[in-house]
């Protein structure tokens, strides 16, 4: 569900809460607020807020029905005794089934399982076994409402969750509060542990970088020292190479003269 749609849902819920506050002691108005909340196709949470606002002691079935939509399931409604809940319309039954699907999807997320089998959905929604068309219609309505994210696999008869998207939240049952708090604490510990690991990784990386930098500095210094020493040895080994070359040239010229070369000044002697 996009942000604009979610904001619209909040507006509807806020208007119902305002109506509940203004006439919380009026049973007829309270019933109207409850029925509107149960029937609205875009409200999937906030039923507990409505219940907390209204005074429903004179009609406890209203409060129990709000609890049913807050954190209950279709099985709770189907297996209930007469008059325990309000009699639901077809639209409200569809919505309760959508909320049941949402709970099953969230449970799969908690269990790190990416799929929900059609057989599991069929049992939870009290549908005829093998009626996959109706199951897929309910799943598609959930996708259209934006409360779950994933895709249908008709070949494998299962719903595959989209791991990159989140689902909508339901109201939390008082009995689930302790478990939810423990989950949050465990998550917080994992986050803190991950942060410590990241900090340690930064320290290790810095140490490795320093070691690498020190190694290359030593390597460059050793290379420069070896190169300088090599040049010095070459200079010690051949200190008068240029002079020797000139001496050899002079020697060759002398040899030529000794083998009969006559200079221009020699003709005057004869």
Coordinates of C-alpha atoms in Angstrom, one line a residue:
X1 CA 0.0 0.0 0.0
X2 CA 1.4 3.4 -0.9
X3 CA 1.9 6.2 1.5
X4 CA -1.1 8.3 0.2
X5 CA -3.5 5.3 0.6
X6 CA -2.2 4.6 4.1
X7 CA -2.7 8.3 5.1
X8 CA -6.3 8.0 3.8
X9 CA -6.8 5.0 6.0
X10 CA -5.6 6.9 9.0
X11 CA -8.0 9.7 8.2
X12 CA -10.9 7.3 8.2
X13 CA -9.8 5.7 11.5
X14 CA -9.3 9.1 13.1
X15 CA -12.8 10.2 12.1
X16 CA -14.2 7.1 13.7
X17 CA -12.2 7.6 16.9
X18 CA -13.4 11.2 17.1
X19 CA -17.0 10.1 16.7
X20 CA -16.4 7.5 19.4
X21 CA -15.0 10.1 21.8
X22 CA -17.9 12.5 21.3
X23 CA -20.5 9.9 22.1
X24 CA -18.7 7.1 23.9
X25 CA -21.6 6.5 26.3
X26 CA -24.3 6.3 23.5
X27 CA -24.8 2.6 22.7
X28 CA -26.4 3.3 19.3
X29 CA -23.5 5.5 18.2
X30 CA -21.0 3.0 19.6
X31 CA -22.6 0.2 17.5
X32 CA -22.5 2.5 14.4
X33 CA -18.8 3.2 15.0
X34 CA -18.0 -0.5 15.5
X35 CA -19.9 -1.6 12.4
X36 CA -18.3 1.1 10.2
X37 CA -14.8 0.0 11.4
X38 CA -15.5 -3.6 10.8
X39 CA -17.0 -2.9 7.3
X40 CA -14.5 -0.4 6.0
X41 CA -12.3 -2.2 3.4
X42 CA -9.2 -0.2 4.2
X43 CA -9.1 -0.4 8.0
X44 CA -7.1 -3.4 9.2
X45 CA -5.9 -2.1 12.6
X46 CA -6.9 0.3 15.3
X47 CA -9.8 -1.8 16.6
X48 CA -8.2 -1.8 20.0
X49 CA -8.1 2.0 20.0
X50 CA -11.8 2.1 19.2
X51 CA -12.6 -0.3 22.0
X52 CA -10.5 1.7 24.5
X53 CA -12.5 4.8 23.5
X54 CA -16.0 3.4 23.8
X55 CA -17.8 2.2 26.8
X56 CA -19.2 -1.2 25.8
X57 CA -20.1 -2.8 29.1
X58 CA -23.8 -2.8 28.2
X59 CA -23.0 -4.8 25.0
X60 CA -20.0 -7.0 25.5
X61 CA -20.4 -8.6 22.1
X62 CA -19.3 -5.4 20.5
X63 CA -16.0 -5.5 22.5
X64 CA -15.4 -9.2 21.8
X65 CA -16.0 -8.5 18.1
X66 CA -13.5 -5.7 18.1
X67 CA -11.0 -8.1 19.8
X68 CA -11.7 -10.7 17.1
X69 CA -10.7 -8.2 14.4
X70 CA -7.8 -6.9 16.4
X71 CA -6.0 -10.2 16.9
X72 CA -8.4 -13.0 16.4
X73 CA -8.9 -15.4 13.4
X74 CA -11.7 -16.7 11.3
X75 CA -11.5 -20.0 13.2
X76 CA -12.3 -18.1 16.4
X77 CA -15.4 -16.8 14.8
X78 CA -16.4 -20.0 13.1
X79 CA -15.9 -22.1 16.3
X80 CA -17.5 -19.6 18.6
X81 CA -20.7 -20.0 20.6
X82 CA -23.9 -18.3 19.6
X83 CA -24.0 -14.5 20.5
X84 CA -20.4 -14.4 21.5
X85 CA -19.7 -12.1 18.6
X86 CA -21.8 -9.9 16.3
X87 CA -23.3 -11.6 13.3
X88 CA -21.0 -10.6 10.5
X89 CA -21.9 -9.6 7.0
X90 CA -20.3 -11.1 3.9
X91 CA -18.0 -8.1 3.6
X92 CA -17.0 -8.4 7.2
X93 CA -16.4 -12.1 6.9
X94 CA -14.1 -11.4 3.9
X95 CA -12.2 -8.8 6.0
X96 CA -11.8 -11.3 8.9
X97 CA -10.4 -13.8 6.4
X98 CA -8.0 -11.2 5.1
X99 CA -6.8 -10.5 8.6
X100 CA -6.4 -14.3 9.1
X101 CA -4.2 -14.5 6.0
X102 CA -2.2 -11.5 7.2
X103 CA -1.5 -13.3 10.5
X104 CA -0.4 -16.5 8.7
X105 CA 1.9 -14.5 6.5
X106 CA 3.4 -12.6 9.5
X107 CA 3.9 -16.0 11.2
X108 CA 5.8 -17.2 8.2
X109 CA 8.0 -14.1 8.3
X110 CA 8.8 -14.8 12.0
X111 CA 9.6 -18.4 11.2
X112 CA 11.8 -17.3 8.3
X113 CA 9.7 -19.3 5.9
X114 CA 9.1 -17.7 2.5
X115 CA 5.9 -19.7 1.7
X116 CA 2.4 -20.3 2.9
X117 CA 0.8 -23.5 1.5
X118 CA -2.7 -23.4 0.1
X119 CA -3.6 -26.3 2.3
X120 CA -2.7 -24.2 5.4
X121 CA -4.8 -21.3 4.1
X122 CA -7.7 -23.6 3.3
X123 CA -7.8 -25.0 6.9
X124 CA -7.4 -21.6 8.6
X125 CA -10.1 -20.0 6.4
X126 CA -12.5 -23.0 6.7
X127 CA -12.7 -23.4 2.9
X128 CA -13.5 -26.7 1.1
X129 CA -10.3 -28.7 0.6
X130 CA -9.0 -28.2 -3.0
X131 CA -11.0 -25.0 -3.6
X132 CA -8.0 -23.1 -4.8
X133 CA -9.9 -20.6 -6.8
X134 CA -11.5 -19.2 -3.7
X135 CA -8.2 -19.2 -1.8
X136 CA -6.6 -17.3 -4.7
X137 CA -9.5 -14.8 -4.8
X138 CA -8.9 -14.0 -1.1
X139 CA -5.1 -13.8 -1.6
X140 CA -5.6 -11.4 -4.5
X141 CA -8.0 -9.2 -2.4
X142 CA -5.2 -9.1 0.2
X143 CA -2.7 -8.0 -2.4
X144 CA -5.0 -5.4 -3.8
X145 CA -5.6 -4.0 -0.2
X146 CA -1.8 -3.8 0.2
X147 CA -1.7 -5.8 3.5
X148 CA 0.6 -8.5 2.2
X149 CA 3.3 -8.7 -0.6
X150 CA 4.2 -11.6 -2.7
X151 CA 2.9 -13.8 -5.5
X152 CA 0.8 -16.8 -6.1
X153 CA 2.3 -20.1 -7.3
X154 CA -0.5 -22.1 -8.9
X155 CA 1.9 -25.0 -9.8
X156 CA 3.1 -25.5 -6.3
X157 CA -0.2 -24.4 -4.7
X158 CA 1.4 -21.9 -2.4
X159 CA 1.8 -18.2 -1.7
X160 CA 5.4 -17.0 -1.9
X161 CA 6.3 -14.0 0.2
X162 CA 8.1 -11.0 -1.2
X163 CA 11.2 -10.8 1.0
X164 CA 11.9 -7.1 0.1
X165 CA 8.6 -5.8 1.3
X166 CA 6.8 -5.7 4.6
X167 CA 3.3 -6.6 5.6
X168 CA 0.7 -4.5 7.4
X169 CA 0.5 -4.8 11.2
X170 CA -2.3 -6.1 13.3
X171 CA -3.3 -5.0 16.8
X172 CA -1.4 -6.8 19.5
X173 CA -3.2 -9.1 21.9
X174 CA -2.4 -8.5 25.6
X175 CA -1.3 -12.2 25.8
X176 CA 1.2 -11.5 23.1
X177 CA 2.8 -8.4 24.7
X178 CA 5.4 -10.4 26.7
X179 CA 6.5 -12.4 23.6
X180 CA 6.6 -9.2 21.5
X181 CA 8.7 -7.4 24.0
X182 CA 11.1 -10.4 24.1
X183 CA 11.3 -10.4 20.3
X184 CA 12.2 -6.7 20.4
X185 CA 14.8 -7.3 23.1
X186 CA 16.4 -10.1 21.1
X187 CA 16.4 -7.9 18.0
X188 CA 18.0 -5.1 20.0
X189 CA 20.7 -7.5 21.2
X190 CA 21.4 -8.6 17.6
X191 CA 21.6 -5.0 16.4
X192 CA 24.0 -4.2 19.2
X193 CA 26.1 -7.2 18.4
X194 CA 26.2 -6.3 14.8
X195 CA 27.3 -2.8 15.6
X196 CA 30.1 -4.2 17.8
X197 CA 31.2 -6.5 15.0
X198 CA 31.2 -3.5 12.6
X199 CA 33.3 -1.4 15.0
X200 CA 35.8 -4.3 15.4
X201 CA 35.9 -4.8 11.6
X202 CA 36.8 -1.1 11.3
X203 CA 39.6 -1.5 13.8
X204 CA 40.9 -4.6 12.0
X205 CA 40.8 -2.9 8.7
X206 CA 42.6 0.1 10.0
X207 CA 45.3 -2.2 11.4
X208 CA 45.7 -4.0 8.2
X209 CA 45.9 -0.8 6.3
X210 CA 48.7 0.5 8.6
X211 CA 50.6 -2.8 8.3
X212 CA 50.3 -2.7 4.5
X213 CA 51.4 0.9 4.4
X214 CA 54.4 0.2 6.7
X215 CA 55.4 -2.8 4.6
X216 CA 55.5 -0.8 1.4
X217 CA 57.4 2.0 3.0
X218 CA 60.0 -0.5 4.2
X219 CA 60.1 -2.1 0.8
X220 CA 60.6 1.3 -1.0
X221 CA 63.4 2.2 1.5
X222 CA 65.1 -1.2 1.0
X223 CA 64.8 -0.8 -2.8
X224 CA 66.3 2.7 -2.7
X225 CA 69.2 1.5 -0.4
X226 CA 70.0 -1.5 -2.7
X227 CA 69.9 0.7 -5.8
X228 CA 72.3 3.3 -4.1
X229 CA 74.7 0.6 -3.0
X230 CA 74.8 -0.9 -6.5
X231 CA 75.7 2.4 -8.1
X232 CA 78.4 2.9 -5.4
X233 CA 79.9 -0.5 -6.2
X234 CA 80.0 0.2 -9.9
X235 CA 81.8 3.5 -9.3
X236 CA 84.4 1.7 -7.1
X237 CA 85.0 -1.0 -9.7
X238 CA 85.4 1.3 -12.7
X239 CA 86.8 4.7 -11.3
X240 CA 89.0 5.7 -14.3
X241 CA 87.2 4.2 -17.2
X242 CA 87.2 7.5 -19.2
X243 CA 90.9 8.1 -18.6
X244 CA 91.8 4.6 -19.7
X245 CA 89.9 5.1 -22.9
X246 CA 91.9 8.3 -23.7
X247 CA 95.2 6.4 -22.9
X248 CA 94.3 3.7 -25.4
X249 CA 93.6 6.3 -28.1
X250 CA 97.0 7.9 -27.5
X251 CA 98.7 4.5 -27.6
X252 CA 97.1 3.7 -31.0
X253 CA 98.3 7.0 -32.4
X254 CA 101.9 6.3 -31.3
X255 CA 101.8 2.9 -32.8
X256 CA 100.9 4.4 -36.2
X257 CA 103.8 6.8 -36.1
X258 CA 106.2 4.0 -35.1
X259 CA 105.1 2.0 -38.2
X260 CA 106.4 4.6 -40.7
X261 CA 104.1 7.5 -40.5
X262 CA 106.0 10.7 -41.6
X263 CA 104.9 14.0 -40.3
X264 CA 105.1 17.1 -42.5
X265 CA 108.2 18.5 -40.7
X266 CA 110.4 15.5 -41.5
X267 CA 111.0 16.5 -45.2
X268 CA 113.4 19.2 -44.2
X269 CA 115.8 16.7 -42.8
X270 CA 116.8 15.2 -46.2

